[in-house]
mmCIF file of C-alpha atoms in Angstrom:
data_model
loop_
_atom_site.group_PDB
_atom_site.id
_atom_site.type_symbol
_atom_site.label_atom_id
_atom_site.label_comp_id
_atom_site.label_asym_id
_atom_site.label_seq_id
_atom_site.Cartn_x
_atom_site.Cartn_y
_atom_site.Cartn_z
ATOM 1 C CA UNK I 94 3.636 13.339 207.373
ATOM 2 C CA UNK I 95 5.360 13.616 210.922
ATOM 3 C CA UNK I 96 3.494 12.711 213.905
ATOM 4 C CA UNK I 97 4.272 14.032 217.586
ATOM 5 C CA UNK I 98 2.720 11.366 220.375
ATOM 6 C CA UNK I 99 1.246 14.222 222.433
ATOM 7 C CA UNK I 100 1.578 13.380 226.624
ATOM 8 C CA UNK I 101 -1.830 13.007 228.270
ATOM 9 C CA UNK I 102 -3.176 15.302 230.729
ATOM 10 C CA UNK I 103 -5.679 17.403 232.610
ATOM 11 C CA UNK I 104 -6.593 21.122 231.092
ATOM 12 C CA UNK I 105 -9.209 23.678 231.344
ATOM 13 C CA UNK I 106 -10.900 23.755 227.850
ATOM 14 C CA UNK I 107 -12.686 27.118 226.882
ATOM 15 C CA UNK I 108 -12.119 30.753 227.592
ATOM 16 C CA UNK I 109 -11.273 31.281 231.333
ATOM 17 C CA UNK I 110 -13.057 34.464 233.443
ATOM 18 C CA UNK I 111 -9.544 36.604 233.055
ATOM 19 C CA UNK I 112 -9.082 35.472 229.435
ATOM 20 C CA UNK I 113 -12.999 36.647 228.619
ATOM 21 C CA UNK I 114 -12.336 39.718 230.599
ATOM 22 C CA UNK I 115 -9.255 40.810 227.987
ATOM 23 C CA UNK I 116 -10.929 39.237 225.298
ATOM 24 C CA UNK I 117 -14.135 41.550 226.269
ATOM 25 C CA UNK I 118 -11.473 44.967 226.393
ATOM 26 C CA UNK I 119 -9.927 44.434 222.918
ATOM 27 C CA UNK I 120 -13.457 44.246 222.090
ATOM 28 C CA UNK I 121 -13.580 40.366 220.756
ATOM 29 C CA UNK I 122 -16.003 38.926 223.235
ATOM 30 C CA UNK I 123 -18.790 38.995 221.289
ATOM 31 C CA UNK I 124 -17.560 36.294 218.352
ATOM 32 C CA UNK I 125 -15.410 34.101 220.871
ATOM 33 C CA UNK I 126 -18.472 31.567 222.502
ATOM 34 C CA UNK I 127 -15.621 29.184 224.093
ATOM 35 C CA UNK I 128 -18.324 28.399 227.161
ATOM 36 C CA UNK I 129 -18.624 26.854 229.884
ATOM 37 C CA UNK I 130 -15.286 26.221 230.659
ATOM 38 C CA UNK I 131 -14.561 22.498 231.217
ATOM 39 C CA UNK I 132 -11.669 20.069 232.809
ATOM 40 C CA UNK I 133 -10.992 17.545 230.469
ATOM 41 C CA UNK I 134 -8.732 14.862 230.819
ATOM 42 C CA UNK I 135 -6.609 13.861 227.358
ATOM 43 C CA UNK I 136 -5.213 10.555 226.830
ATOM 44 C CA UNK I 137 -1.856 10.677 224.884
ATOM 45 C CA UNK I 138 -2.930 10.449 221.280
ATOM 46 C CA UNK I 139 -0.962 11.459 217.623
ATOM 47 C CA UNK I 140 -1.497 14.827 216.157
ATOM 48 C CA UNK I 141 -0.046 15.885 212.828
ATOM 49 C CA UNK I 142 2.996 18.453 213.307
ATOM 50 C CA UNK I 143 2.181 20.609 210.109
ATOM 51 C CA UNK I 144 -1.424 21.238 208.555
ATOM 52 C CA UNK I 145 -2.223 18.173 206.057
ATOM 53 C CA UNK I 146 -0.097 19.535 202.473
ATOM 54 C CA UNK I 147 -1.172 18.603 199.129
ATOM 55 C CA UNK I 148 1.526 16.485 198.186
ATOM 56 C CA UNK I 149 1.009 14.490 201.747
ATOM 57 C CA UNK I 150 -2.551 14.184 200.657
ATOM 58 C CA UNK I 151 -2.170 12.814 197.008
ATOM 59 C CA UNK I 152 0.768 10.391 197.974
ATOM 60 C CA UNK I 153 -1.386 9.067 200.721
ATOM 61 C CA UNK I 154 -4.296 8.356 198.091
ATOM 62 C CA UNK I 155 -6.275 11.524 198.473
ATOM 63 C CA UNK I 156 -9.186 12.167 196.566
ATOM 64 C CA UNK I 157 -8.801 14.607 193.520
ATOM 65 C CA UNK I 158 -8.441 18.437 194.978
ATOM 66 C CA UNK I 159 -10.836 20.889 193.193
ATOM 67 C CA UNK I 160 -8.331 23.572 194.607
ATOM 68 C CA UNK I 161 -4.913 23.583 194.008
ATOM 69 C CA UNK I 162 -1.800 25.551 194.902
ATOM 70 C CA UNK I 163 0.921 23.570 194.990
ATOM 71 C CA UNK I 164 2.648 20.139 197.287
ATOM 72 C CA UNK I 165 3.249 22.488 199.826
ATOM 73 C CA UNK I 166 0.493 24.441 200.611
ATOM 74 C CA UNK I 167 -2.477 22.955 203.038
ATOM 75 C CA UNK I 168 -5.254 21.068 201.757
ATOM 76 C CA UNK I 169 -8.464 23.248 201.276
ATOM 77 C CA UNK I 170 -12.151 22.556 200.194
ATOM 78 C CA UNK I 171 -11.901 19.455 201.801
ATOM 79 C CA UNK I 172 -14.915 18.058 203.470
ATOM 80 C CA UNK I 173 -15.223 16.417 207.125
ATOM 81 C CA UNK I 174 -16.320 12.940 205.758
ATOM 82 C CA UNK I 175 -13.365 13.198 203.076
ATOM 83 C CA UNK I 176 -10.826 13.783 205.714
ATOM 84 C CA UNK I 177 -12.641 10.769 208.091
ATOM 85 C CA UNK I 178 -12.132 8.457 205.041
ATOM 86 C CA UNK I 179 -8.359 9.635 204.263
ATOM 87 C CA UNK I 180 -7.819 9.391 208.080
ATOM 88 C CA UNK I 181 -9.320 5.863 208.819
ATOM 89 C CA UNK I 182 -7.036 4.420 205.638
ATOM 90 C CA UNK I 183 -3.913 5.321 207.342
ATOM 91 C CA UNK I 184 -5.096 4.140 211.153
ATOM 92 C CA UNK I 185 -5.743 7.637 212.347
ATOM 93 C CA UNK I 186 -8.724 9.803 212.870
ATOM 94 C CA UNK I 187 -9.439 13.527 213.205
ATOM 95 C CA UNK I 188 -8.614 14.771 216.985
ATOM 96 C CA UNK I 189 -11.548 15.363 218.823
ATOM 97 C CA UNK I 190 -12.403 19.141 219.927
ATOM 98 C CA UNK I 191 -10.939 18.809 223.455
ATOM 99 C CA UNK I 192 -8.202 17.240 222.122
ATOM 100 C CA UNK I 193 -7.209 19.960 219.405
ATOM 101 C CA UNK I 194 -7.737 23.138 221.629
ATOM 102 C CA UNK I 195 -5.466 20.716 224.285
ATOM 103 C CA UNK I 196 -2.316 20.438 221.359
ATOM 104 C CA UNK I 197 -2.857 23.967 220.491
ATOM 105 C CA UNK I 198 -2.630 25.657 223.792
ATOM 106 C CA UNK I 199 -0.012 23.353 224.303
ATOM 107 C CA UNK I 200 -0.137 24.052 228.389
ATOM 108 C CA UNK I 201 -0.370 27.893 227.775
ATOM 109 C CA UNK I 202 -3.306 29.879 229.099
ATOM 110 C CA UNK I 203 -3.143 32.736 227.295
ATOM 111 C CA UNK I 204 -5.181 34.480 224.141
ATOM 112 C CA UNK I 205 -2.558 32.632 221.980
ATOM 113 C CA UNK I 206 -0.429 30.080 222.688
ATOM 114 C CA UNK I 207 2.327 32.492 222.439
ATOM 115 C CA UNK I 208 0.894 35.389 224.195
ATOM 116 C CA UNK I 209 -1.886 37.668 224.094
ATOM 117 C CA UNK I 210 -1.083 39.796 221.449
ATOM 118 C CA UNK I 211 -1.233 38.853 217.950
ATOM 119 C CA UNK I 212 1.889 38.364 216.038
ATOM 120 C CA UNK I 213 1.975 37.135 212.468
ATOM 121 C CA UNK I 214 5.618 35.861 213.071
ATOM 122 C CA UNK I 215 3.342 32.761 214.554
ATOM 123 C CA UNK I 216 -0.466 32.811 211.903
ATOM 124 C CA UNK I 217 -1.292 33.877 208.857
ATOM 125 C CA UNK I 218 -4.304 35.968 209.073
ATOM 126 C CA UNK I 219 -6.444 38.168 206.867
ATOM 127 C CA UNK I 220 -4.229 41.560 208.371
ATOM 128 C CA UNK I 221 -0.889 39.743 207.093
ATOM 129 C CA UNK I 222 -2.082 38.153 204.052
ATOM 130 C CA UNK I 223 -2.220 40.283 201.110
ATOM 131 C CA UNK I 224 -5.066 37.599 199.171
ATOM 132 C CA UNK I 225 -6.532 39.758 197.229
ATOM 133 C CA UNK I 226 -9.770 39.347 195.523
ATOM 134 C CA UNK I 227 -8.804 35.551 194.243
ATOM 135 C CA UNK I 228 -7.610 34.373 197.152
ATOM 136 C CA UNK I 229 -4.389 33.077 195.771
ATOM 137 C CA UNK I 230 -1.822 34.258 198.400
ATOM 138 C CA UNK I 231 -2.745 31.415 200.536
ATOM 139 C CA UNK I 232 0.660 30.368 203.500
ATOM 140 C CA UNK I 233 3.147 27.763 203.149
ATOM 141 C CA UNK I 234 4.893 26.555 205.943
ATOM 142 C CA UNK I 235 6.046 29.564 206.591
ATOM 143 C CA UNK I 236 6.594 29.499 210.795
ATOM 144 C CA UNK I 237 8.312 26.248 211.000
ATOM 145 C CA UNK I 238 10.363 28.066 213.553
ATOM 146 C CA UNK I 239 7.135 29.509 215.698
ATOM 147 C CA UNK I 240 6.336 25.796 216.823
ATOM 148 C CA UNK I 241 4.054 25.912 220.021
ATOM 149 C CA UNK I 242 5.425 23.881 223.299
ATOM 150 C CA UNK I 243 4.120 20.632 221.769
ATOM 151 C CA UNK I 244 6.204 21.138 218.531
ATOM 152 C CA UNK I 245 3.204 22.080 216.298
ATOM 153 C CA UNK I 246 3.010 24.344 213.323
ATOM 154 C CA UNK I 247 0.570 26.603 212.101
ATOM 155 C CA UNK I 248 -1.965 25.784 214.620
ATOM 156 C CA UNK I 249 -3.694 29.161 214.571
ATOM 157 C CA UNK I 250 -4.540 30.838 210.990
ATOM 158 C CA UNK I 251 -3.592 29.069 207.567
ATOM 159 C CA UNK I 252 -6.775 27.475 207.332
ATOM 160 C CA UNK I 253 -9.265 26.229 209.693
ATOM 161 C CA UNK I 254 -8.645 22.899 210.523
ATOM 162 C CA UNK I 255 -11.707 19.798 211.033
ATOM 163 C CA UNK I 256 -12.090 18.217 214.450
ATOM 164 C CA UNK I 257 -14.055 14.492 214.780
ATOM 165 C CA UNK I 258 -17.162 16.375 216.879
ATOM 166 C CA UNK I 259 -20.308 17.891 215.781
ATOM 167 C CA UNK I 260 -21.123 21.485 216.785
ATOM 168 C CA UNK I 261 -22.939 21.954 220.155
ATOM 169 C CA UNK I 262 -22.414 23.035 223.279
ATOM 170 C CA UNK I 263 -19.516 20.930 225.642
ATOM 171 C CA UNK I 264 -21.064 19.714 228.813
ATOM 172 C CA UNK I 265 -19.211 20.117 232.011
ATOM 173 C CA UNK I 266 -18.004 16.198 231.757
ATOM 174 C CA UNK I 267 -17.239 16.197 228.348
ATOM 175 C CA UNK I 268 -14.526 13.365 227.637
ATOM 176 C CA UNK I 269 -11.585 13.687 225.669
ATOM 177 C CA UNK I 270 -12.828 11.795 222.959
ATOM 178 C CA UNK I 271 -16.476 11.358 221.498
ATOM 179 C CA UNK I 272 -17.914 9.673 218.283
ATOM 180 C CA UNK I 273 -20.096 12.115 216.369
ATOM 181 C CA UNK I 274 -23.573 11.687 215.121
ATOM 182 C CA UNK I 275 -24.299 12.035 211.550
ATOM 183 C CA UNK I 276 -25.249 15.803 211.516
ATOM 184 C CA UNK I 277 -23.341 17.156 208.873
ATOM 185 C CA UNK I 278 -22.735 20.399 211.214
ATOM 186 C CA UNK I 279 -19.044 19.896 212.230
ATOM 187 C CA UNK I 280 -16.661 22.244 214.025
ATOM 188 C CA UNK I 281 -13.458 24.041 212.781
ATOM 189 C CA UNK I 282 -10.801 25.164 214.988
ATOM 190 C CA UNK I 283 -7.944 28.020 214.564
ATOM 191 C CA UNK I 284 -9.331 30.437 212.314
ATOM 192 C CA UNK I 285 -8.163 31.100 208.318
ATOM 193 C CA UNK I 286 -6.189 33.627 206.347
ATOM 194 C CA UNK I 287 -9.730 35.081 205.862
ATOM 195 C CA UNK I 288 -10.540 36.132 209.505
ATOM 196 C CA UNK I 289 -9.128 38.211 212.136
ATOM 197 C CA UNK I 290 -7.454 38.118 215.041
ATOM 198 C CA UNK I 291 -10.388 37.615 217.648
ATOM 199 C CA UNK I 292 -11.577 34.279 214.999
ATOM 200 C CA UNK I 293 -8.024 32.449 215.776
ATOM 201 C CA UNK I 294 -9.071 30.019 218.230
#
């Protein structure tokens, strides 16, 4: 697993007025509820460069997958609390909310942190993946080469990755970091191979 030591720093988390306001005219307001925006501050913390494979899960004493596809294809079906407990034996932890969106948009301010048009050169996403009824087709590593400014792979599309928090509203002083309660009602970031383009956040 290779870990990138991301810099600390200040960002505005959620959807900005000119963001919602292109967002709104492609006609993807409706299903992106990124507000109030927020300044957070981010501490520097660790943040896995590629989604969490299989064979990076089983070598690192992973639980038994119900759903498999091969060493190098992203862990799926995996619960929150599983990924805590795989986390927590290593000395890491999931990233917090403000904390993912921060290594995804990797200083950018735009739809995607490559732009704001789609391009599956960077995701994999339900109008590039030919799944098919089974669901089989699911990406490798396939954009190792479409790394954001932070180095990161895959950080939009694949499959939706677990933060620490639960789901609920961020308050205007929301810190970087915050322990969860323990509502089972977590949030997933980046969108999956199953949604569109307005879900890749």
């Amino acid at each position: 697993m290779h870990l990138h030591l991301l810099p600390g720093g200040r960002f505005e988390m959620g959807s900005s007025a000119a963001e919602r306001a292109l967002l709104r005219e492609r006609g993807w307001g409706g299903d992106v509820p990124e507000t109030p925006t927020a300044v957070v501050t981010v501490a520097p913390f660790l943040i896995a460069r590629f989604p969490i494979t299989e064979g990076v899960w089983s070598r690192a004493g992973g639980e038994e997958l119900h759903w498999t596809l091969g060493e190098d294809h992203p862990i799926d079906a995996v619960s929150r609390a599983q990924l805590r407990e795989w986390t927590a034996r290593l000395g890491l932890r999931l990233p917090s909310e403000a904390e993912w969106e921060y290594a995804c948009r990797a200083g950018s301010r735009t739809i995607f942190y490559w732009g704001d048009a789609p391009d599956p050169s960077y995701a994999w996403m339900k109008e590039s993946a030919p799944a098919g009824d089974d669901y089989t087709n699911y990406p490798e590593h396939l954009h190792a080469d479409r790394a954001n400014a932070f180095g990161l792979v895959d950080m939009i599309g694949g499959l939706a990755e677990w933060v620490e928090d639960d789901c609920g509203a961020y308050p205007p002083t929301a810190e970087p970091f915050r322990d969860s309660s323990p509502s089972p009602d977590g949030v997933q970031r980046g969108g999956c191979f199953m949604y569109g383009w307005n879900l890749t956040r």
